[in-house]
mmCIF file with all atom_site columns, C-alpha atoms in Angstrom:
data_model
loop_
_atom_site.group_PDB
_atom_site.id
_atom_site.type_symbol
_atom_site.label_atom_id
_atom_site.label_alt_id
_atom_site.label_comp_id
_atom_site.label_asym_id
_atom_site.label_entity_id
_atom_site.label_seq_id
_atom_site.pdbx_PDB_ins_code
_atom_site.Cartn_x
_atom_site.Cartn_y
_atom_site.Cartn_z
_atom_site.occupancy
_atom_site.B_iso_or_equiv
_atom_site.pdbx_formal_charge
_atom_site.auth_seq_id
_atom_site.auth_comp_id
_atom_site.auth_asym_id
_atom_site.auth_atom_id
_atom_site.pdbx_PDB_model_num
ATOM 1   C CA . UNK A 1 1   ? 0.456  -0.278 0.017  1.00 39.00 ? 280 UNK A CA 1
ATOM 2   C CA . UNK A 1 2   ? 1.559  3.688  -1.207 1.00 43.00 ? 281 UNK A CA 1
ATOM 3   C CA . UNK A 1 3   ? 2.306  5.407  2.060  1.00 55.00 ? 282 UNK A CA 1
ATOM 4   C CA . UNK A 1 4   ? 2.117  8.437  0.431  1.00 64.00 ? 283 UNK A CA 1
ATOM 5   C CA . UNK A 1 5   ? -0.573 10.559 1.867  1.00 79.00 ? 284 UNK A CA 1
ATOM 6   C CA . UNK A 1 6   ? 0.057  9.191  5.113  1.00 82.00 ? 285 UNK A CA 1
ATOM 7   C CA . UNK A 1 7   ? 3.846  11.321 4.727  1.00 81.00 ? 286 UNK A CA 1
ATOM 8   C CA . UNK A 1 8   ? 1.670  14.142 3.408  1.00 85.00 ? 287 UNK A CA 1
ATOM 9   C CA . UNK A 1 9   ? -0.746 14.311 6.039  1.00 90.00 ? 288 UNK A CA 1
ATOM 10  C CA . UNK A 1 10  ? 2.215  14.577 8.234  1.00 91.00 ? 289 UNK A CA 1
ATOM 11  C CA . UNK A 1 11  ? 3.949  17.051 6.505  1.00 91.00 ? 290 UNK A CA 1
ATOM 12  C CA . UNK A 1 12  ? 1.190  19.031 6.439  1.00 93.00 ? 291 UNK A CA 1
ATOM 13  C CA . UNK A 1 13  ? 1.480  18.730 10.147 1.00 95.00 ? 292 UNK A CA 1
ATOM 14  C CA . UNK A 1 14  ? 4.892  20.005 10.225 1.00 95.00 ? 293 UNK A CA 1
ATOM 15  C CA . UNK A 1 15  ? 4.266  22.838 8.935  1.00 96.00 ? 294 UNK A CA 1
ATOM 16  C CA . UNK A 1 16  ? 1.358  23.770 10.971 1.00 96.00 ? 295 UNK A CA 1
ATOM 17  C CA . UNK A 1 17  ? 3.954  22.801 13.998 1.00 96.00 ? 296 UNK A CA 1
ATOM 18  C CA . UNK A 1 18  ? 6.558  25.488 12.943 1.00 97.00 ? 297 UNK A CA 1
ATOM 19  C CA . UNK A 1 19  ? 4.015  28.199 11.804 1.00 97.00 ? 298 UNK A CA 1
ATOM 20  C CA . UNK A 1 20  ? 1.865  27.961 15.228 1.00 97.00 ? 299 UNK A CA 1
ATOM 21  C CA . UNK A 1 21  ? 5.227  28.120 16.840 1.00 96.00 ? 300 UNK A CA 1
ATOM 22  C CA . UNK A 1 22  ? 6.074  31.188 14.735 1.00 97.00 ? 301 UNK A CA 1
ATOM 23  C CA . UNK A 1 23  ? 2.470  32.901 15.782 1.00 97.00 ? 302 UNK A CA 1
ATOM 24  C CA . UNK A 1 24  ? 3.967  32.067 19.677 1.00 96.00 ? 303 UNK A CA 1
ATOM 25  C CA . UNK A 1 25  ? 6.819  33.540 18.927 1.00 96.00 ? 304 UNK A CA 1
ATOM 26  C CA . UNK A 1 26  ? 5.501  37.034 17.681 1.00 97.00 ? 305 UNK A CA 1
ATOM 27  C CA . UNK A 1 27  ? 2.709  37.016 19.843 1.00 97.00 ? 306 UNK A CA 1
ATOM 28  C CA . UNK A 1 28  ? 5.889  37.443 22.760 1.00 96.00 ? 307 UNK A CA 1
ATOM 29  C CA . UNK A 1 29  ? 7.982  39.780 21.505 1.00 96.00 ? 308 UNK A CA 1
ATOM 30  C CA . UNK A 1 30  ? 5.047  42.064 21.077 1.00 95.00 ? 309 UNK A CA 1
ATOM 31  C CA . UNK A 1 31  ? 2.812  41.257 24.331 1.00 94.00 ? 310 UNK A CA 1
ATOM 32  C CA . UNK A 1 32  ? 6.324  41.431 26.251 1.00 95.00 ? 311 UNK A CA 1
ATOM 33  C CA . UNK A 1 33  ? 8.377  43.706 24.761 1.00 93.00 ? 312 UNK A CA 1
ATOM 34  C CA . UNK A 1 34  ? 8.557  45.555 27.944 1.00 92.00 ? 313 UNK A CA 1
ATOM 35  C CA . UNK A 1 35  ? 9.467  42.943 30.044 1.00 92.00 ? 314 UNK A CA 1
ATOM 36  C CA . UNK A 1 36  ? 11.932 40.975 27.628 1.00 93.00 ? 315 UNK A CA 1
ATOM 37  C CA . UNK A 1 37  ? 14.618 42.166 26.390 1.00 94.00 ? 316 UNK A CA 1
ATOM 38  C CA . UNK A 1 38  ? 15.602 40.655 22.853 1.00 94.00 ? 317 UNK A CA 1
ATOM 39  C CA . UNK A 1 39  ? 19.521 42.009 22.712 1.00 95.00 ? 318 UNK A CA 1
ATOM 40  C CA . UNK A 1 40  ? 19.303 40.326 26.683 1.00 93.00 ? 319 UNK A CA 1
ATOM 41  C CA . UNK A 1 41  ? 17.041 38.010 27.594 1.00 93.00 ? 320 UNK A CA 1
ATOM 42  C CA . UNK A 1 42  ? 17.189 34.631 26.472 1.00 93.00 ? 321 UNK A CA 1
ATOM 43  C CA . UNK A 1 43  ? 13.728 32.590 25.129 1.00 94.00 ? 322 UNK A CA 1
ATOM 44  C CA . UNK A 1 44  ? 12.963 31.616 28.103 1.00 92.00 ? 323 UNK A CA 1
ATOM 45  C CA . UNK A 1 45  ? 12.800 34.182 30.404 1.00 92.00 ? 324 UNK A CA 1
ATOM 46  C CA . UNK A 1 46  ? 9.434  35.394 28.944 1.00 93.00 ? 325 UNK A CA 1
ATOM 47  C CA . UNK A 1 47  ? 8.260  31.744 30.627 1.00 90.00 ? 326 UNK A CA 1
ATOM 48  C CA . UNK A 1 48  ? 9.020  33.823 33.736 1.00 90.00 ? 327 UNK A CA 1
ATOM 49  C CA . UNK A 1 49  ? 6.159  36.447 33.385 1.00 89.00 ? 328 UNK A CA 1
ATOM 50  C CA . UNK A 1 50  ? 2.613  36.011 33.995 1.00 86.00 ? 329 UNK A CA 1
ATOM 51  C CA . UNK A 1 51  ? 0.650  35.375 30.963 1.00 88.00 ? 330 UNK A CA 1
ATOM 52  C CA . UNK A 1 52  ? 3.722  34.247 29.019 1.00 92.00 ? 331 UNK A CA 1
ATOM 53  C CA . UNK A 1 53  ? 4.415  31.420 30.589 1.00 89.00 ? 332 UNK A CA 1
ATOM 54  C CA . UNK A 1 54  ? 1.288  29.432 29.045 1.00 91.00 ? 333 UNK A CA 1
ATOM 55  C CA . UNK A 1 55  ? 2.097  31.225 25.804 1.00 94.00 ? 334 UNK A CA 1
ATOM 56  C CA . UNK A 1 56  ? 5.727  30.262 26.336 1.00 93.00 ? 335 UNK A CA 1
ATOM 57  C CA . UNK A 1 57  ? 4.543  26.605 26.908 1.00 90.00 ? 336 UNK A CA 1
ATOM 58  C CA . UNK A 1 58  ? 2.343  26.267 23.904 1.00 92.00 ? 337 UNK A CA 1
ATOM 59  C CA . UNK A 1 59  ? 4.489  27.614 21.427 1.00 95.00 ? 338 UNK A CA 1
ATOM 60  C CA . UNK A 1 60  ? 7.273  25.528 22.603 1.00 93.00 ? 339 UNK A CA 1
ATOM 61  C CA . UNK A 1 61  ? 4.831  22.500 22.046 1.00 92.00 ? 340 UNK A CA 1
ATOM 62  C CA . UNK A 1 62  ? 3.446  23.989 18.893 1.00 94.00 ? 341 UNK A CA 1
ATOM 63  C CA . UNK A 1 63  ? 7.975  23.714 17.252 1.00 96.00 ? 342 UNK A CA 1
ATOM 64  C CA . UNK A 1 64  ? 7.845  20.091 19.574 1.00 94.00 ? 343 UNK A CA 1
ATOM 65  C CA . UNK A 1 65  ? 5.184  18.298 17.723 1.00 94.00 ? 344 UNK A CA 1
ATOM 66  C CA . UNK A 1 66  ? 5.740  19.989 14.470 1.00 96.00 ? 345 UNK A CA 1
ATOM 67  C CA . UNK A 1 67  ? 9.216  18.971 14.579 1.00 96.00 ? 346 UNK A CA 1
ATOM 68  C CA . UNK A 1 68  ? 7.973  15.464 15.605 1.00 95.00 ? 347 UNK A CA 1
ATOM 69  C CA . UNK A 1 69  ? 6.069  14.888 12.621 1.00 95.00 ? 348 UNK A CA 1
ATOM 70  C CA . UNK A 1 70  ? 8.349  16.243 10.403 1.00 95.00 ? 349 UNK A CA 1
ATOM 71  C CA . UNK A 1 71  ? 10.625 13.404 11.616 1.00 94.00 ? 350 UNK A CA 1
ATOM 72  C CA . UNK A 1 72  ? 7.756  11.073 10.804 1.00 93.00 ? 351 UNK A CA 1
ATOM 73  C CA . UNK A 1 73  ? 7.598  11.862 8.043  1.00 91.00 ? 352 UNK A CA 1
ATOM 74  C CA . UNK A 1 74  ? 11.073 11.910 6.878  1.00 91.00 ? 353 UNK A CA 1
ATOM 75  C CA . UNK A 1 75  ? 11.272 8.566  8.376  1.00 88.00 ? 354 UNK A CA 1
ATOM 76  C CA . UNK A 1 76  ? 8.246  7.253  6.260  1.00 86.00 ? 355 UNK A CA 1
ATOM 77  C CA . UNK A 1 77  ? 9.848  9.173  2.883  1.00 83.00 ? 356 UNK A CA 1
ATOM 78  C CA . UNK A 1 78  ? 12.095 7.982  0.150  1.00 77.00 ? 357 UNK A CA 1
ATOM 79  C CA . UNK A 1 79  ? 14.662 9.815  1.530  1.00 82.00 ? 358 UNK A CA 1
ATOM 80  C CA . UNK A 1 80  ? 18.286 8.272  2.641  1.00 82.00 ? 359 UNK A CA 1
ATOM 81  C CA . UNK A 1 81  ? 17.900 9.871  6.066  1.00 87.00 ? 360 UNK A CA 1
ATOM 82  C CA . UNK A 1 82  ? 20.290 7.183  7.912  1.00 89.00 ? 361 UNK A CA 1
ATOM 83  C CA . UNK A 1 83  ? 19.559 6.211  11.430 1.00 92.00 ? 362 UNK A CA 1
ATOM 84  C CA . UNK A 1 84  ? 22.257 8.555  12.991 1.00 95.00 ? 363 UNK A CA 1
ATOM 85  C CA . UNK A 1 85  ? 20.155 11.783 11.477 1.00 95.00 ? 364 UNK A CA 1
ATOM 86  C CA . UNK A 1 86  ? 16.565 10.511 13.107 1.00 94.00 ? 365 UNK A CA 1
ATOM 87  C CA . UNK A 1 87  ? 18.763 9.970  16.393 1.00 95.00 ? 366 UNK A CA 1
ATOM 88  C CA . UNK A 1 88  ? 19.540 13.718 16.525 1.00 96.00 ? 367 UNK A CA 1
ATOM 89  C CA . UNK A 1 89  ? 16.255 14.895 15.785 1.00 95.00 ? 368 UNK A CA 1
ATOM 90  C CA . UNK A 1 90  ? 14.595 12.619 17.764 1.00 95.00 ? 369 UNK A CA 1
ATOM 91  C CA . UNK A 1 91  ? 17.262 14.984 20.363 1.00 96.00 ? 370 UNK A CA 1
ATOM 92  C CA . UNK A 1 92  ? 15.600 17.807 19.226 1.00 96.00 ? 371 UNK A CA 1
ATOM 93  C CA . UNK A 1 93  ? 12.270 16.594 19.821 1.00 94.00 ? 372 UNK A CA 1
ATOM 94  C CA . UNK A 1 94  ? 12.802 15.186 23.297 1.00 94.00 ? 373 UNK A CA 1
ATOM 95  C CA . UNK A 1 95  ? 14.565 18.664 24.274 1.00 94.00 ? 374 UNK A CA 1
ATOM 96  C CA . UNK A 1 96  ? 12.503 20.467 23.029 1.00 93.00 ? 375 UNK A CA 1
ATOM 97  C CA . UNK A 1 97  ? 9.768  18.626 25.585 1.00 91.00 ? 376 UNK A CA 1
ATOM 98  C CA . UNK A 1 98  ? 12.039 18.788 28.423 1.00 92.00 ? 377 UNK A CA 1
ATOM 99  C CA . UNK A 1 99  ? 12.001 22.793 27.836 1.00 90.00 ? 378 UNK A CA 1
ATOM 100 C CA . UNK A 1 100 ? 8.278  23.057 27.665 1.00 87.00 ? 379 UNK A CA 1
ATOM 101 C CA . UNK A 1 101 ? 7.786  21.466 30.889 1.00 88.00 ? 380 UNK A CA 1
ATOM 102 C CA . UNK A 1 102 ? 10.884 22.591 33.008 1.00 88.00 ? 381 UNK A CA 1
ATOM 103 C CA . UNK A 1 103 ? 10.964 26.031 32.693 1.00 83.00 ? 382 UNK A CA 1
ATOM 104 C CA . UNK A 1 104 ? 13.785 28.439 33.370 1.00 84.00 ? 383 UNK A CA 1
ATOM 105 C CA . UNK A 1 105 ? 15.591 29.810 36.399 1.00 82.00 ? 384 UNK A CA 1
ATOM 106 C CA . UNK A 1 106 ? 14.064 32.924 37.714 1.00 78.00 ? 385 UNK A CA 1
ATOM 107 C CA . UNK A 1 107 ? 17.799 34.976 37.965 1.00 70.00 ? 386 UNK A CA 1
ATOM 108 C CA . UNK A 1 108 ? 19.149 34.265 41.462 1.00 70.00 ? 387 UNK A CA 1
ATOM 109 C CA . UNK A 1 109 ? 17.101 30.986 41.782 1.00 75.00 ? 388 UNK A CA 1
ATOM 110 C CA . UNK A 1 110 ? 18.793 28.270 40.933 1.00 77.00 ? 389 UNK A CA 1
ATOM 111 C CA . UNK A 1 111 ? 16.951 24.870 40.741 1.00 85.00 ? 390 UNK A CA 1
ATOM 112 C CA . UNK A 1 112 ? 17.173 21.025 39.243 1.00 89.00 ? 391 UNK A CA 1
ATOM 113 C CA . UNK A 1 113 ? 14.183 22.154 36.393 1.00 87.00 ? 392 UNK A CA 1
ATOM 114 C CA . UNK A 1 114 ? 16.093 24.942 35.591 1.00 87.00 ? 393 UNK A CA 1
ATOM 115 C CA . UNK A 1 115 ? 18.787 22.998 35.101 1.00 88.00 ? 394 UNK A CA 1
ATOM 116 C CA . UNK A 1 116 ? 16.602 20.608 33.728 1.00 92.00 ? 395 UNK A CA 1
ATOM 117 C CA . UNK A 1 117 ? 15.801 23.036 30.967 1.00 90.00 ? 396 UNK A CA 1
ATOM 118 C CA . UNK A 1 118 ? 19.175 24.404 30.245 1.00 89.00 ? 397 UNK A CA 1
ATOM 119 C CA . UNK A 1 119 ? 20.889 21.308 29.196 1.00 91.00 ? 398 UNK A CA 1
ATOM 120 C CA . UNK A 1 120 ? 17.761 19.618 27.102 1.00 93.00 ? 399 UNK A CA 1
ATOM 121 C CA . UNK A 1 121 ? 17.104 23.642 25.135 1.00 92.00 ? 400 UNK A CA 1
ATOM 122 C CA . UNK A 1 122 ? 21.602 23.305 24.738 1.00 92.00 ? 401 UNK A CA 1
ATOM 123 C CA . UNK A 1 123 ? 20.972 20.142 23.523 1.00 94.00 ? 402 UNK A CA 1
ATOM 124 C CA . UNK A 1 124 ? 18.188 20.011 21.202 1.00 95.00 ? 403 UNK A CA 1
ATOM 125 C CA . UNK A 1 125 ? 19.743 23.047 19.901 1.00 95.00 ? 404 UNK A CA 1
ATOM 126 C CA . UNK A 1 126 ? 23.029 21.492 19.197 1.00 95.00 ? 405 UNK A CA 1
ATOM 127 C CA . UNK A 1 127 ? 21.307 18.204 17.538 1.00 96.00 ? 406 UNK A CA 1
ATOM 128 C CA . UNK A 1 128 ? 19.367 19.950 14.451 1.00 96.00 ? 407 UNK A CA 1
ATOM 129 C CA . UNK A 1 129 ? 22.428 21.269 13.018 1.00 97.00 ? 408 UNK A CA 1
ATOM 130 C CA . UNK A 1 130 ? 24.224 17.932 13.480 1.00 97.00 ? 409 UNK A CA 1
ATOM 131 C CA . UNK A 1 131 ? 21.216 16.387 11.614 1.00 96.00 ? 410 UNK A CA 1
ATOM 132 C CA . UNK A 1 132 ? 20.751 19.048 9.030  1.00 95.00 ? 411 UNK A CA 1
ATOM 133 C CA . UNK A 1 133 ? 24.824 17.967 8.162  1.00 96.00 ? 412 UNK A CA 1
ATOM 134 C CA . UNK A 1 134 ? 23.824 14.339 7.773  1.00 95.00 ? 413 UNK A CA 1
ATOM 135 C CA . UNK A 1 135 ? 20.920 14.613 5.479  1.00 94.00 ? 414 UNK A CA 1
ATOM 136 C CA . UNK A 1 136 ? 22.589 17.202 3.572  1.00 94.00 ? 415 UNK A CA 1
ATOM 137 C CA . UNK A 1 137 ? 25.741 14.619 2.851  1.00 93.00 ? 416 UNK A CA 1
ATOM 138 C CA . UNK A 1 138 ? 23.632 11.517 2.044  1.00 92.00 ? 417 UNK A CA 1
ATOM 139 C CA . UNK A 1 139 ? 21.171 13.976 -0.335 1.00 89.00 ? 418 UNK A CA 1
ATOM 140 C CA . UNK A 1 140 ? 24.674 15.332 -2.143 1.00 89.00 ? 419 UNK A CA 1
ATOM 141 C CA . UNK A 1 141 ? 25.121 11.801 -3.253 1.00 87.00 ? 420 UNK A CA 1
ATOM 142 C CA . UNK A 1 142 ? 22.138 11.301 -5.159 1.00 84.00 ? 421 UNK A CA 1
ATOM 143 C CA . UNK A 1 143 ? 20.800 12.233 -8.588 1.00 85.00 ? 422 UNK A CA 1
ATOM 144 C CA . UNK A 1 144 ? 19.423 15.550 -8.645 1.00 83.00 ? 423 UNK A CA 1
ATOM 145 C CA . UNK A 1 145 ? 20.058 16.727 -5.165 1.00 85.00 ? 424 UNK A CA 1
ATOM 146 C CA . UNK A 1 146 ? 22.766 18.323 -5.042 1.00 88.00 ? 425 UNK A CA 1
ATOM 147 C CA . UNK A 1 147 ? 21.422 21.668 -5.022 1.00 90.00 ? 426 UNK A CA 1
ATOM 148 C CA . UNK A 1 148 ? 18.848 21.067 -2.071 1.00 88.00 ? 427 UNK A CA 1
ATOM 149 C CA . UNK A 1 149 ? 21.581 19.435 0.262  1.00 91.00 ? 428 UNK A CA 1
ATOM 150 C CA . UNK A 1 150 ? 23.691 22.182 -0.998 1.00 94.00 ? 429 UNK A CA 1
ATOM 151 C CA . UNK A 1 151 ? 21.152 24.566 0.390  1.00 95.00 ? 430 UNK A CA 1
ATOM 152 C CA . UNK A 1 152 ? 20.685 22.582 3.539  1.00 94.00 ? 431 UNK A CA 1
ATOM 153 C CA . UNK A 1 153 ? 24.564 22.070 4.328  1.00 96.00 ? 432 UNK A CA 1
ATOM 154 C CA . UNK A 1 154 ? 24.757 25.878 3.668  1.00 97.00 ? 433 UNK A CA 1
ATOM 155 C CA . UNK A 1 155 ? 21.846 26.777 6.482  1.00 97.00 ? 434 UNK A CA 1
ATOM 156 C CA . UNK A 1 156 ? 23.459 24.097 8.269  1.00 97.00 ? 435 UNK A CA 1
ATOM 157 C CA . UNK A 1 157 ? 26.491 25.277 8.873  1.00 97.00 ? 436 UNK A CA 1
ATOM 158 C CA . UNK A 1 158 ? 25.205 28.939 10.143 1.00 97.00 ? 437 UNK A CA 1
ATOM 159 C CA . UNK A 1 159 ? 23.131 26.886 12.988 1.00 97.00 ? 438 UNK A CA 1
ATOM 160 C CA . UNK A 1 160 ? 26.082 25.777 14.176 1.00 97.00 ? 439 UNK A CA 1
ATOM 161 C CA . UNK A 1 161 ? 28.235 28.907 13.244 1.00 97.00 ? 440 UNK A CA 1
ATOM 162 C CA . UNK A 1 162 ? 24.931 30.694 15.405 1.00 96.00 ? 441 UNK A CA 1
ATOM 163 C CA . UNK A 1 163 ? 25.440 28.056 18.164 1.00 95.00 ? 442 UNK A CA 1
ATOM 164 C CA . UNK A 1 164 ? 29.155 28.431 19.239 1.00 96.00 ? 443 UNK A CA 1
ATOM 165 C CA . UNK A 1 165 ? 28.160 32.172 19.205 1.00 96.00 ? 444 UNK A CA 1
ATOM 166 C CA . UNK A 1 166 ? 25.204 31.418 21.342 1.00 95.00 ? 445 UNK A CA 1
ATOM 167 C CA . UNK A 1 167 ? 27.424 29.593 23.640 1.00 94.00 ? 446 UNK A CA 1
ATOM 168 C CA . UNK A 1 168 ? 30.188 32.489 23.324 1.00 95.00 ? 447 UNK A CA 1
ATOM 169 C CA . UNK A 1 169 ? 27.854 34.839 24.447 1.00 94.00 ? 448 UNK A CA 1
ATOM 170 C CA . UNK A 1 170 ? 26.313 32.486 27.281 1.00 91.00 ? 449 UNK A CA 1
ATOM 171 C CA . UNK A 1 171 ? 29.863 31.730 28.937 1.00 92.00 ? 450 UNK A CA 1
ATOM 172 C CA . UNK A 1 172 ? 29.995 35.518 28.866 1.00 94.00 ? 451 UNK A CA 1
ATOM 173 C CA . UNK A 1 173 ? 27.152 35.731 30.691 1.00 90.00 ? 452 UNK A CA 1
ATOM 174 C CA . UNK A 1 174 ? 27.810 33.174 32.968 1.00 86.00 ? 453 UNK A CA 1
ATOM 175 C CA . UNK A 1 175 ? 31.373 34.127 34.033 1.00 88.00 ? 454 UNK A CA 1
ATOM 176 C CA . UNK A 1 176 ? 31.657 34.165 37.594 1.00 86.00 ? 455 UNK A CA 1
ATOM 177 C CA . UNK A 1 177 ? 34.024 38.151 37.705 1.00 82.00 ? 456 UNK A CA 1
ATOM 178 C CA . UNK A 1 178 ? 34.051 38.986 34.142 1.00 84.00 ? 457 UNK A CA 1
ATOM 179 C CA . UNK A 1 179 ? 35.841 41.462 32.569 1.00 90.00 ? 458 UNK A CA 1
ATOM 180 C CA . UNK A 1 180 ? 33.765 44.536 31.059 1.00 90.00 ? 459 UNK A CA 1
ATOM 181 C CA . UNK A 1 181 ? 34.922 43.433 27.401 1.00 92.00 ? 460 UNK A CA 1
ATOM 182 C CA . UNK A 1 182 ? 33.090 39.318 28.699 1.00 92.00 ? 461 UNK A CA 1
ATOM 183 C CA . UNK A 1 183 ? 30.190 42.058 29.981 1.00 91.00 ? 462 UNK A CA 1
ATOM 184 C CA . UNK A 1 184 ? 29.569 43.591 26.660 1.00 93.00 ? 463 UNK A CA 1
ATOM 185 C CA . UNK A 1 185 ? 29.876 40.344 24.739 1.00 93.00 ? 464 UNK A CA 1
ATOM 186 C CA . UNK A 1 186 ? 27.507 38.920 26.944 1.00 92.00 ? 465 UNK A CA 1
ATOM 187 C CA . UNK A 1 187 ? 25.083 41.202 27.101 1.00 92.00 ? 466 UNK A CA 1
ATOM 188 C CA . UNK A 1 188 ? 24.747 39.819 23.075 1.00 95.00 ? 467 UNK A CA 1
ATOM 189 C CA . UNK A 1 189 ? 22.799 36.460 24.828 1.00 95.00 ? 468 UNK A CA 1
ATOM 190 C CA . UNK A 1 190 ? 19.565 37.327 24.206 1.00 95.00 ? 469 UNK A CA 1
ATOM 191 C CA . UNK A 1 191 ? 20.516 38.381 20.344 1.00 96.00 ? 470 UNK A CA 1
ATOM 192 C CA . UNK A 1 192 ? 22.492 35.714 19.506 1.00 96.00 ? 471 UNK A CA 1
ATOM 193 C CA . UNK A 1 193 ? 20.430 32.780 20.552 1.00 96.00 ? 472 UNK A CA 1
ATOM 194 C CA . UNK A 1 194 ? 17.470 34.191 18.655 1.00 96.00 ? 473 UNK A CA 1
ATOM 195 C CA . UNK A 1 195 ? 19.719 34.322 15.512 1.00 97.00 ? 474 UNK A CA 1
ATOM 196 C CA . UNK A 1 196 ? 20.523 30.608 15.911 1.00 96.00 ? 475 UNK A CA 1
ATOM 197 C CA . UNK A 1 197 ? 16.833 30.331 16.631 1.00 96.00 ? 476 UNK A CA 1
ATOM 198 C CA . UNK A 1 198 ? 15.658 31.278 13.730 1.00 96.00 ? 477 UNK A CA 1
ATOM 199 C CA . UNK A 1 199 ? 18.071 29.585 11.504 1.00 97.00 ? 478 UNK A CA 1
ATOM 200 C CA . UNK A 1 200 ? 17.020 26.225 13.067 1.00 97.00 ? 479 UNK A CA 1
ATOM 201 C CA . UNK A 1 201 ? 14.028 27.391 11.787 1.00 97.00 ? 480 UNK A CA 1
ATOM 202 C CA . UNK A 1 202 ? 15.116 27.781 9.136  1.00 96.00 ? 481 UNK A CA 1
ATOM 203 C CA . UNK A 1 203 ? 16.728 24.375 8.560  1.00 96.00 ? 482 UNK A CA 1
ATOM 204 C CA . UNK A 1 204 ? 13.630 23.043 9.633  1.00 97.00 ? 483 UNK A CA 1
ATOM 205 C CA . UNK A 1 205 ? 11.234 24.354 6.601  1.00 96.00 ? 484 UNK A CA 1
ATOM 206 C CA . UNK A 1 206 ? 13.522 23.364 4.835  1.00 94.00 ? 485 UNK A CA 1
ATOM 207 C CA . UNK A 1 207 ? 13.256 20.106 5.684  1.00 94.00 ? 486 UNK A CA 1
ATOM 208 C CA . UNK A 1 208 ? 10.021 19.850 5.665  1.00 92.00 ? 487 UNK A CA 1
ATOM 209 C CA . UNK A 1 209 ? 9.610  21.111 1.841  1.00 89.00 ? 488 UNK A CA 1
ATOM 210 C CA . UNK A 1 210 ? 11.792 18.158 0.256  1.00 86.00 ? 489 UNK A CA 1
ATOM 211 C CA . UNK A 1 211 ? 9.965  15.471 1.811  1.00 81.00 ? 490 UNK A CA 1
ATOM 212 C CA . UNK A 1 212 ? 7.148  15.713 -0.651 1.00 73.00 ? 491 UNK A CA 1
ATOM 213 C CA . UNK A 1 213 ? 9.772  15.957 -3.572 1.00 62.00 ? 492 UNK A CA 1
ATOM 214 C CA . UNK A 1 214 ? 11.133 12.104 -2.723 1.00 60.00 ? 493 UNK A CA 1
ATOM 215 C CA . UNK A 1 215 ? 7.418  11.097 -4.095 1.00 56.00 ? 494 UNK A CA 1
ATOM 216 C CA . UNK A 1 216 ? 8.830  12.350 -7.450 1.00 50.00 ? 495 UNK A CA 1
ATOM 217 C CA . UNK A 1 217 ? 12.023 9.832  -7.326 1.00 47.00 ? 496 UNK A CA 1
ATOM 218 C CA . UNK A 1 218 ? 14.627 12.213 -8.139 1.00 48.00 ? 497 UNK A CA 1
#
């Protein structure tokens, strides 16, 4: 039996979930612009504000569900994705789910839940571009997919660069005795994270876009 109708439904669900997360992110940025500085504060800080916590949870839930549908669609497609890439995408989905359940810490109030949130979110952000690079490499070996593989590779490497910049800013922001230069770099933490997330959202939409193309037998 042809499984493409189910794959197509999964891709539609993936696009819906990803789009829903963008709507939620826009609502947070517009509705709580005075409470959260987009340059200094990370996206998770929205969850510390009354009213925004539910919108934040819904936003991450949409992203997690959309990503899960995408992974299922990739697994059922004719694309040579490979088990390692699927495992990394699963880590992305799982990290998002944990980040939605466990909130970040308020300033100066560390907790186990906050640690789980940070490590889960960090692992998810690192896993996605790694999966993109693996998929791009395998697609590049398939005739007719060279251009798509090149675009995936570029976006994945850009996401890796964003991850490194975000990690650097995070280390500077949490340094115990920061110098003025370190403080300046740490002050860009929120922007570095948002640029990274924007790149990774682009990567997710690109992956969702290539699944239907596998039906064409390229």
